[in-house]
Amino acid sequence: MKRFTDISLKNKIFISILAVILMISAAIAFLARWILVSSLISELELRGIAIARTIAERGSGYVLDRNYPRLLSLIFDEAQLNERKHLVAYIFIVDQENNILSHTFTYPFPAHLRTANRVPPEEGKSVQLLTVGNQAAYDIALPIHEGIYRIGTVHVGLNKSHIDNLVSKLRFTFLGFISLVFFIIFIMSHKLAKYITRPISKLTRLSDELSRGNFDIQLDPGSATGDWDPSACPAYVNTDLPCWHFDDASAAREGAAEPSEHRHTCRPCVFYGKREGDEVGQLADSFRSMVWSIKLYRRRLHESEDKYRSLFDSGPDPIFVVDSSSLKIIDANPRAVELYGYEKHELVGRSFLELEPQNPRTGTASFAIDSDAHGCVFYQKVLHQKKGSKPVFVNLHACHISYRGRPAVIVAATDITEMMEKDAQLIQASKMKSLGEMSAGMAHELNQPLNAIKMGSDFLAMMMENDLEVSKENLQQVVSEMSTQVDRAADIINALRAFGRKADFVMEKVDINKPVRGVFSIVGRQFELENITITMELAKGLPPIMAHDNRLQQVFFNLVTNARDAIMEKNQTGSPRAGGTIRIRTYEADGHVVAEVRDDGAGIPDSVRDKIFDPFFTTKETSQDMGLGLAITYGIVKGYGGDIQVTTRRTEGTTFILSFPVPG
Amino acid sequence: MILRSRGALKIVEMPVERGMRALLYSVMVLCTLAACGRTDQAAAPLESTPGVTDTEIVLGSSLALEGHASYLGTETYRGYMSYIRHINESGGIHGRTIRVIAYDDGYDPPMCLANTQRLIVEDRVFALFSYVGTPTTVKILPMVEEAKIPLLGMFTGAHALREPLIRYIINVRASYYQETEAAIRHLIEDLGIMKIAVFYQYDAFGFDGLTGMELALQEYGLAPVARGSYVRGTLDVEEGLHKIMATGAEAVVMIGTYEPCSKFIKLAIQKGFNPVFYTVSFVGAEELARRLDPSANTTVIMSQVVPPPEGPESRALLGSTVEYLELLKRYFPEDKPNFVGLEGYINARVLVEGLDHAGRELTREGFIDAIESIQHYPLALDMAISFSPTDHQGLDSVYFTRLQYGLFLLIKDWEAIRGSIAQDRDRSDAEGRDGTGEASGAVTPDATVKEQGAP
């Protein structure tokens, strides 16, 4: 059965029809033959009986007269009469004792015939199939009666071959007829099958071509629309125009303008060409319409795709598409390739975390994974890694999208590395300026330990010169004092150096108390000279924050310097040497590490309070101060994810509150 | 054979197509072959040639040896037996002697049929030979065909024996059609007689002669003026005679045997009806002559298919068949040479010639082939035997004789007959006017001399 389903439809139809016709014909033939043969045999029997009867009647006289020549003449005539020559094989007559009276054989009488096929006493006839020589014959025996007495029996032998010839003639005729029918049906069903399947095969071939994407194949030119050129369709050429057939189908359904009106302009279109024909033809028409529809859609899609592709490819910023679940990069535009240094094929499939190694939980990754988040998010100053682990700073815009049915995030990155570097340079410049400002104080700070060291060494030198004995305790005291002072000087220089160092890009865990102390060690002495007291209330065991130590130093330096300036300003109006207090506190609150810098200086007037963090804003006379200190401070704090608050009261003082998030 | 690959599908379609066609044709051929049944033919049991032994060839003959046509059968028998005995005494043919089993059928067709069956089935003769009579011979034709036994030489010119050609039937003598055709020609052209009637035996023989005559007359655009007939075996000729006399025919063609024909002639002369009487050869010349009054002034013409055995011209005409006279005298000394016997003798001549040609390996088929191969066997100057696969009649010669002095003598001069006819008519008319009603038998010496021709 599987084999049957494998053969083509054409042959299926063809073979089925043939088989059915053959079977029916054969059945009819057999039936007819059976009927006819049995009728024939009985007819021939009757004929034989008729002949026998004639002979019996005409010959009875001769039998009685023993006129055997006449009897022979009679049966010979009956046997040889024209057409009977072929029918009658023999005739013979026997008497009651089965003696042969007469026969028509031209060779010695076959002995077995004499007693064969006897007619029983009460029967009127007897028919039996006998073999005579090498032939079969139906022997029909009829008694010869004289009145009611039987005087002999006539045997008429009919050639079986006669019947066989008739039968075979019949058979031949039937078979000829069947052959003819077979032949005709063969041709007809062949043609029919072909008629049905040829269009199907053609359509199949067309489909194959279409499935391979070859849409330029020639539509059937035999259609009602003839050779219709696709470029004649306005919707095809300009994809903004709708196609009446499938774009406005819903509008038409709602009872808009009569569809026929619209079709008027598109009459030659394949959609509206309907060939009057049978199912096969209509199939072909439908197929054509489908192909044309696909062509239209594909064109639109192509255009749309081109449009968005060019947007993606030509976008001025690097754009990534990141898969939400696997965080793998699905796509990247050429600008991304440029910026990150990877080839496109290296980017696609790479985990986005390789580019954004820091903040795997708080950065883009967390947004991507968070399937509840909608809309977009903006990340600033994110550190990414180029190829070769080179760092690059970017601002990220990330939005949730559905990309090819999968949830994904489209990430646009703006390269701000240069800006960051400029920022750093600016900070550095400011720092340098701060350093410059501090130089006087530094010098003063350093002088003290140096003086102490000088005094000590002078003392020892003097004692040596004068040959005086220096007591062990005195020597120890002097030496240890000198060592301490050297350490102190070294500390100061270290602090300075640390301060001046350009910060690494990489943040580290910093205990906020350390930069506070660092700054104090730098400026503490100097402030003391100016009668400004720095009191530090630093909490112990604060969790470290992600920052740069020396940048924090810079922050505190700025704040402390501003605090001094504020105190000085306040004291200007009063006693210059009144001095003031700067209180620095650190503590933890609400998951944040907080540092407070409070002074009891002049305070910030309300009018400028909002501007203090603006760059290049200064209350001091220009050329003394660039006005970047607080701006930089603000930037640094914000850069660490922190916040800076100001509370101030005129003539009472100002408090800066810095809070930094605790990582983790 | 059916491949999945789409590309190959088209290629595979072709062999399948061809396969389909081959299937179709073979089915049709098979049907045709199956339909052709064996055409069975009744096959007679094949056996070795019957009637031929190392020393003997047995032939069968059924002829009228008794009854109203016994002369015909008897003379035929004596004619062929004289030659056959001669051959046997000379050593036979290829070392075999010839034996003929002869049965009397009394000119009765059923009898002839029974005799023939006996000869074929019981006596198992090699061939049938020298039958006499049309109805008898025609009756056995089917049997001869079925038994495939040769039948050579029949004392009958029946058309049925010649047309359609049956392989096993070999005629020697010319046919009745030939006889009557020649006779009609002579009657019309040489004797100027137009009103011709026909008197015939009411059986196949008579019909045959009648047809031949009518066909011949048709050529001249004429038809018989009267037809009279008698039943075979009877002498009831009166009715026919009257019918013919009523038309005043100038000549009567008679197709019958000697008894009825002679009675017809005698009655006609008695009634003063004296046309030219013409009979075909079958009538039996001598017997007819014997029954007729030689002095009567009648013109009785007879066509013969063999030359007159006696008479002045005979020697020249007989050629080698003159041997008949000698052999008859030797074996049947009481008998007189006659046309019928001569025919029998000639039959035997042809038979022996055929056996000779057939050779020592004798079969029925071979015998017939041998006969057919006799292209030109001269018996006499203008009497040659010729056969071919399409010609199963040996002789075509027709001779005309006239009854004179109780003898049928060859006609050499038709003009003379014409003259004598005129004379006879005048005399009859005169006598008729005289009222005597008797035909004068006297013949003027002049006329006799003229008719006699050369002494």
PDB file of C-alpha atoms in Angstrom, chain A residues 5 64 133 159 205 281 312 334 405 497 551 566:
ATOM      1  CA  THR A   5       0.731   6.195  -2.182  1.00  0.00           C
ATOM      2  CA  LEU A  64     -37.701 -51.440 -41.827  1.00  0.00           C
ATOM      3  CA  GLY A 133     -10.357 -40.469 -32.842  1.00  0.00           C
ATOM      4  CA  ASN A 159     -18.113 -31.511 -33.257  1.00  0.00           C
ATOM      5  CA  ARG A 205       7.238  23.569  -9.500  1.00  0.00           C
ATOM      6  CA  GLY A 281      -8.123  26.515 -13.413  1.00  0.00           C
ATOM      7  CA  PHE A 312      20.546  50.732  13.041  1.00  0.00           C
ATOM      8  CA  PRO A 334      28.981  49.230  13.155  1.00  0.00           C
ATOM      9  CA  GLY A 405       9.804  37.422  19.867  1.00  0.00           C
ATOM     10  CA  ARG A 497      51.954  63.121  47.220  1.00  0.00           C
ATOM     11  CA  ARG A 551      39.520  62.129  45.330  1.00  0.00           C
ATOM     12  CA  ALA A 566      33.746  81.224  55.353  1.00  0.00           C
TER      13      ALA A 566
END
